[in-house]
Amino acid sequence: MAISLNHTIVLTKDKWAAANFLADMVESEAKAFGPFVRVLTGETDIEFQNIEDNVANDRIPTTHLAFLMSEDELDVVLEKLKRHGVQPYQDMFYDEPGVNNLYGGRGCYIHDPVDGHQWEFITAPYSGKPAHQEKGGWKDFVDPTAVDA
Ligand SMILES: [Fe+2]
């Protein structure tokens, strides 16, 4: 059996608002699950928990989650982002508005409007070097042991 991510907990200021926003983006549903609100994406549950219910933290650290989808599904997400008034960015540092073509597909990053978590929507999984690696930006963050494409 391949090891896969089953679920993760994301801290939030408002678990229903955060879960409903993500559920809308990824064509899923937000459902109560104990102290959490759960959104199933593929086979992975994203479980939102209100920050006040998590005694180990007094602030919300940024969580980064990337969702792989088809080109048509990304078009739908981009329309929804427009409706929500959320700007997509080409890069994870929010320098360039728009959609990137880093790995042979399209992708974008957003601040989720509830907590500022970073959701990434991609149509091709990461492989090899991103197209913009040589331009600088986040080249220092790229794994130097990675095999070139
Ligand atoms: Fe990513």
mmCIF file of C-alpha atoms and ligand atoms in Angstrom:
data_model
loop_
_atom_site.group_PDB
_atom_site.id
_atom_site.type_symbol
_atom_site.label_atom_id
_atom_site.label_comp_id
_atom_site.label_asym_id
_atom_site.label_seq_id
_atom_site.Cartn_x
_atom_site.Cartn_y
_atom_site.Cartn_z
ATOM 1 C CA MET A 1 0.000 0.000 0.000
ATOM 2 C CA ALA A 2 1.358 3.403 -0.934
ATOM 3 C CA ILE A 3 1.589 5.842 1.951
ATOM 4 C CA SER A 4 -0.702 8.813 1.477
ATOM 5 C CA LEU A 5 -1.872 11.812 3.457
ATOM 6 C CA ASN A 6 -5.154 10.845 5.149
ATOM 7 C CA HIS A 7 -6.038 14.079 6.958
ATOM 8 C CA THR A 8 -4.609 17.263 8.358
ATOM 9 C CA ILE A 9 -5.840 19.911 10.813
ATOM 10 C CA VAL A 10 -5.829 23.560 9.784
ATOM 11 C CA LEU A 11 -6.303 26.189 12.501
ATOM 12 C CA THR A 12 -8.733 28.968 11.734
ATOM 13 C CA LYS A 13 -10.582 31.965 13.156
ATOM 14 C CA ASP A 14 -13.896 30.603 11.806
ATOM 15 C CA LYS A 15 -14.041 26.889 10.955
ATOM 16 C CA TRP A 16 -17.319 27.054 9.025
ATOM 17 C CA ALA A 17 -16.319 30.088 6.929
ATOM 18 C CA ALA A 18 -12.892 28.619 6.156
ATOM 19 C CA ALA A 19 -14.259 25.144 5.343
ATOM 20 C CA ASN A 20 -17.083 26.482 3.193
ATOM 21 C CA PHE A 21 -14.665 28.653 1.179
ATOM 22 C CA LEU A 22 -12.318 25.738 0.494
ATOM 23 C CA ALA A 23 -15.211 23.358 -0.206
ATOM 24 C CA ASP A 24 -16.499 25.780 -2.834
ATOM 25 C CA MET A 25 -13.068 25.955 -4.501
ATOM 26 C CA VAL A 26 -12.514 22.185 -4.636
ATOM 27 C CA GLU A 27 -16.111 21.107 -5.403
ATOM 28 C CA SER A 28 -16.600 19.403 -2.050
ATOM 29 C CA GLU A 29 -18.766 19.807 1.026
ATOM 30 C CA ALA A 30 -18.087 21.121 4.526
ATOM 31 C CA LYS A 31 -19.369 18.758 7.225
ATOM 32 C CA ALA A 32 -19.269 18.835 11.022
ATOM 33 C CA PHE A 33 -16.919 16.247 12.518
ATOM 34 C CA GLY A 34 -16.555 16.457 16.273
ATOM 35 C CA PRO A 35 -14.840 19.759 17.084
ATOM 36 C CA PHE A 36 -13.821 20.168 13.424
ATOM 37 C CA VAL A 37 -15.426 21.036 10.109
ATOM 38 C CA ARG A 38 -14.169 18.573 7.551
ATOM 39 C CA VAL A 39 -13.689 18.991 3.792
ATOM 40 C CA LEU A 40 -12.857 15.871 1.789
ATOM 41 C CA THR A 41 -10.457 16.533 -1.113
ATOM 42 C CA GLY A 42 -9.763 13.384 -3.102
ATOM 43 C CA GLU A 43 -8.986 10.878 -0.353
ATOM 44 C CA THR A 44 -7.614 13.466 2.086
ATOM 45 C CA ASP A 45 -9.650 15.174 4.792
ATOM 46 C CA ILE A 46 -8.838 18.782 5.625
ATOM 47 C CA GLU A 47 -10.162 19.371 9.146
ATOM 48 C CA PHE A 48 -10.633 22.970 10.239
ATOM 49 C CA GLN A 49 -10.401 23.732 13.950
ATOM 50 C CA ASN A 50 -11.093 27.063 15.618
ATOM 51 C CA ILE A 51 -7.939 28.558 17.103
ATOM 52 C CA GLU A 52 -9.548 28.960 20.537
ATOM 53 C CA ASP A 53 -10.179 25.218 20.633
ATOM 54 C CA ASN A 54 -6.488 24.490 20.099
ATOM 55 C CA VAL A 55 -4.763 25.290 23.374
ATOM 56 C CA ALA A 56 -1.283 24.713 21.957
ATOM 57 C CA ASN A 57 -1.373 27.835 19.784
ATOM 58 C CA ASP A 58 -2.186 31.489 20.316
ATOM 59 C CA ARG A 59 -1.739 32.502 16.691
ATOM 60 C CA ILE A 60 -2.447 30.899 13.333
ATOM 61 C CA PRO A 61 0.656 29.797 11.433
ATOM 62 C CA THR A 62 0.285 29.758 7.663
ATOM 63 C CA THR A 63 -0.563 26.378 6.200
ATOM 64 C CA HIS A 64 0.231 25.603 2.556
ATOM 65 C CA LEU A 65 -1.883 23.022 0.757
ATOM 66 C CA ALA A 66 -1.751 22.286 -2.983
ATOM 67 C CA PHE A 67 -4.723 20.824 -4.842
ATOM 68 C CA LEU A 68 -4.151 18.984 -8.121
ATOM 69 C CA MET A 69 -7.007 19.310 -10.604
ATOM 70 C CA SER A 70 -7.853 19.279 -14.302
ATOM 71 C CA GLU A 71 -7.561 22.322 -16.595
ATOM 72 C CA ASP A 72 -11.368 22.631 -16.687
ATOM 73 C CA GLU A 73 -11.576 22.444 -12.899
ATOM 74 C CA LEU A 74 -8.968 25.196 -12.587
ATOM 75 C CA ASP A 75 -11.058 27.392 -14.900
ATOM 76 C CA VAL A 76 -13.984 26.909 -12.516
ATOM 77 C CA VAL A 77 -11.798 27.759 -9.503
ATOM 78 C CA LEU A 78 -10.563 30.936 -11.224
ATOM 79 C CA GLU A 79 -14.166 32.020 -11.828
ATOM 80 C CA LYS A 80 -15.023 31.338 -8.203
ATOM 81 C CA LEU A 81 -12.010 33.313 -6.996
ATOM 82 C CA LYS A 82 -13.298 36.248 -9.050
ATOM 83 C CA ARG A 83 -16.714 35.943 -7.401
ATOM 84 C CA HIS A 84 -15.093 35.831 -3.956
ATOM 85 C CA GLY A 85 -12.869 38.825 -4.809
ATOM 86 C CA VAL A 86 -9.735 36.758 -4.174
ATOM 87 C CA GLN A 87 -6.646 37.580 -6.289
ATOM 88 C CA PRO A 88 -4.708 34.576 -7.629
ATOM 89 C CA TYR A 89 -0.905 34.931 -7.827
ATOM 90 C CA GLN A 90 1.683 33.229 -9.988
ATOM 91 C CA ASP A 91 4.134 32.842 -7.119
ATOM 92 C CA MET A 92 4.040 31.866 -3.478
ATOM 93 C CA PHE A 93 5.333 35.284 -2.396
ATOM 94 C CA TYR A 94 2.390 37.067 -4.023
ATOM 95 C CA ASP A 95 4.654 39.236 -6.232
ATOM 96 C CA GLU A 96 2.962 38.523 -9.581
ATOM 97 C CA PRO A 97 -0.838 38.437 -9.954
ATOM 98 C CA GLY A 98 -2.168 35.790 -12.322
ATOM 99 C CA VAL A 99 -1.618 32.152 -13.196
ATOM 100 C CA ASN A 100 1.751 30.449 -13.746
ATOM 101 C CA ASN A 101 2.961 27.694 -16.104
ATOM 102 C CA LEU A 102 5.717 26.300 -13.923
ATOM 103 C CA TYR A 103 5.495 22.548 -14.488
ATOM 104 C CA GLY A 104 3.827 22.116 -17.846
ATOM 105 C CA GLY A 105 0.390 22.942 -16.487
ATOM 106 C CA ARG A 106 -1.166 26.002 -14.901
ATOM 107 C CA GLY A 107 -1.120 26.976 -11.260
ATOM 108 C CA CYS A 108 -1.806 29.779 -8.825
ATOM 109 C CA TYR A 109 -1.534 30.670 -5.169
ATOM 110 C CA ILE A 110 -4.043 32.489 -3.005
ATOM 111 C CA HIS A 111 -4.402 33.804 0.531
ATOM 112 C CA ASP A 112 -7.546 32.184 1.848
ATOM 113 C CA PRO A 113 -9.800 35.101 2.799
ATOM 114 C CA VAL A 114 -10.569 33.826 6.307
ATOM 115 C CA ASP A 115 -7.114 33.210 7.804
ATOM 116 C CA GLY A 116 -4.485 33.913 5.137
ATOM 117 C CA HIS A 117 -3.521 30.285 4.660
ATOM 118 C CA GLN A 118 -1.937 29.610 1.291
ATOM 119 C CA TRP A 119 -3.928 27.372 -1.032
ATOM 120 C CA GLU A 120 -2.309 26.399 -4.319
ATOM 121 C CA PHE A 121 -4.263 25.096 -7.298
ATOM 122 C CA ILE A 122 -2.268 23.195 -9.947
ATOM 123 C CA THR A 123 -3.055 21.221 -13.097
ATOM 124 C CA ALA A 124 0.277 19.349 -13.173
ATOM 125 C CA PRO A 125 2.230 17.950 -10.234
ATOM 126 C CA TYR A 126 5.660 19.341 -9.407
ATOM 127 C CA SER A 127 8.423 17.716 -11.438
ATOM 128 C CA GLY A 128 11.909 18.854 -12.357
ATOM 129 C CA LYS A 129 12.770 22.538 -12.189
ATOM 130 C CA PRO A 130 10.037 25.163 -12.250
ATOM 131 C CA ALA A 131 10.131 27.309 -15.388
ATOM 132 C CA HIS A 132 10.979 30.464 -13.394
ATOM 133 C CA GLN A 133 13.741 28.993 -11.220
ATOM 134 C CA GLU A 134 16.501 30.775 -13.103
ATOM 135 C CA LYS A 135 14.794 34.166 -12.692
ATOM 136 C CA GLY A 136 15.594 34.159 -8.983
ATOM 137 C CA GLY A 137 12.753 34.541 -6.543
ATOM 138 C CA TRP A 138 12.605 31.307 -4.696
ATOM 139 C CA LYS A 139 15.521 29.457 -6.322
ATOM 140 C CA ASP A 140 17.186 29.241 -2.906
ATOM 141 C CA PHE A 141 14.230 27.192 -1.720
ATOM 142 C CA VAL A 142 14.542 24.545 -4.440
ATOM 143 C CA ASP A 143 16.002 21.235 -3.304
ATOM 144 C CA PRO A 144 19.602 21.247 -4.638
ATOM 145 C CA THR A 145 19.585 17.441 -4.742
ATOM 146 C CA ALA A 146 16.568 17.311 -7.046
ATOM 147 C CA VAL A 147 17.180 15.682 -10.403
ATOM 148 C CA ASP A 148 16.918 18.108 -13.334
ATOM 149 C CA ALA A 149 14.046 17.528 -15.739
HETATM 150 FE FE FE B 1 3.310 24.129 -3.345
#
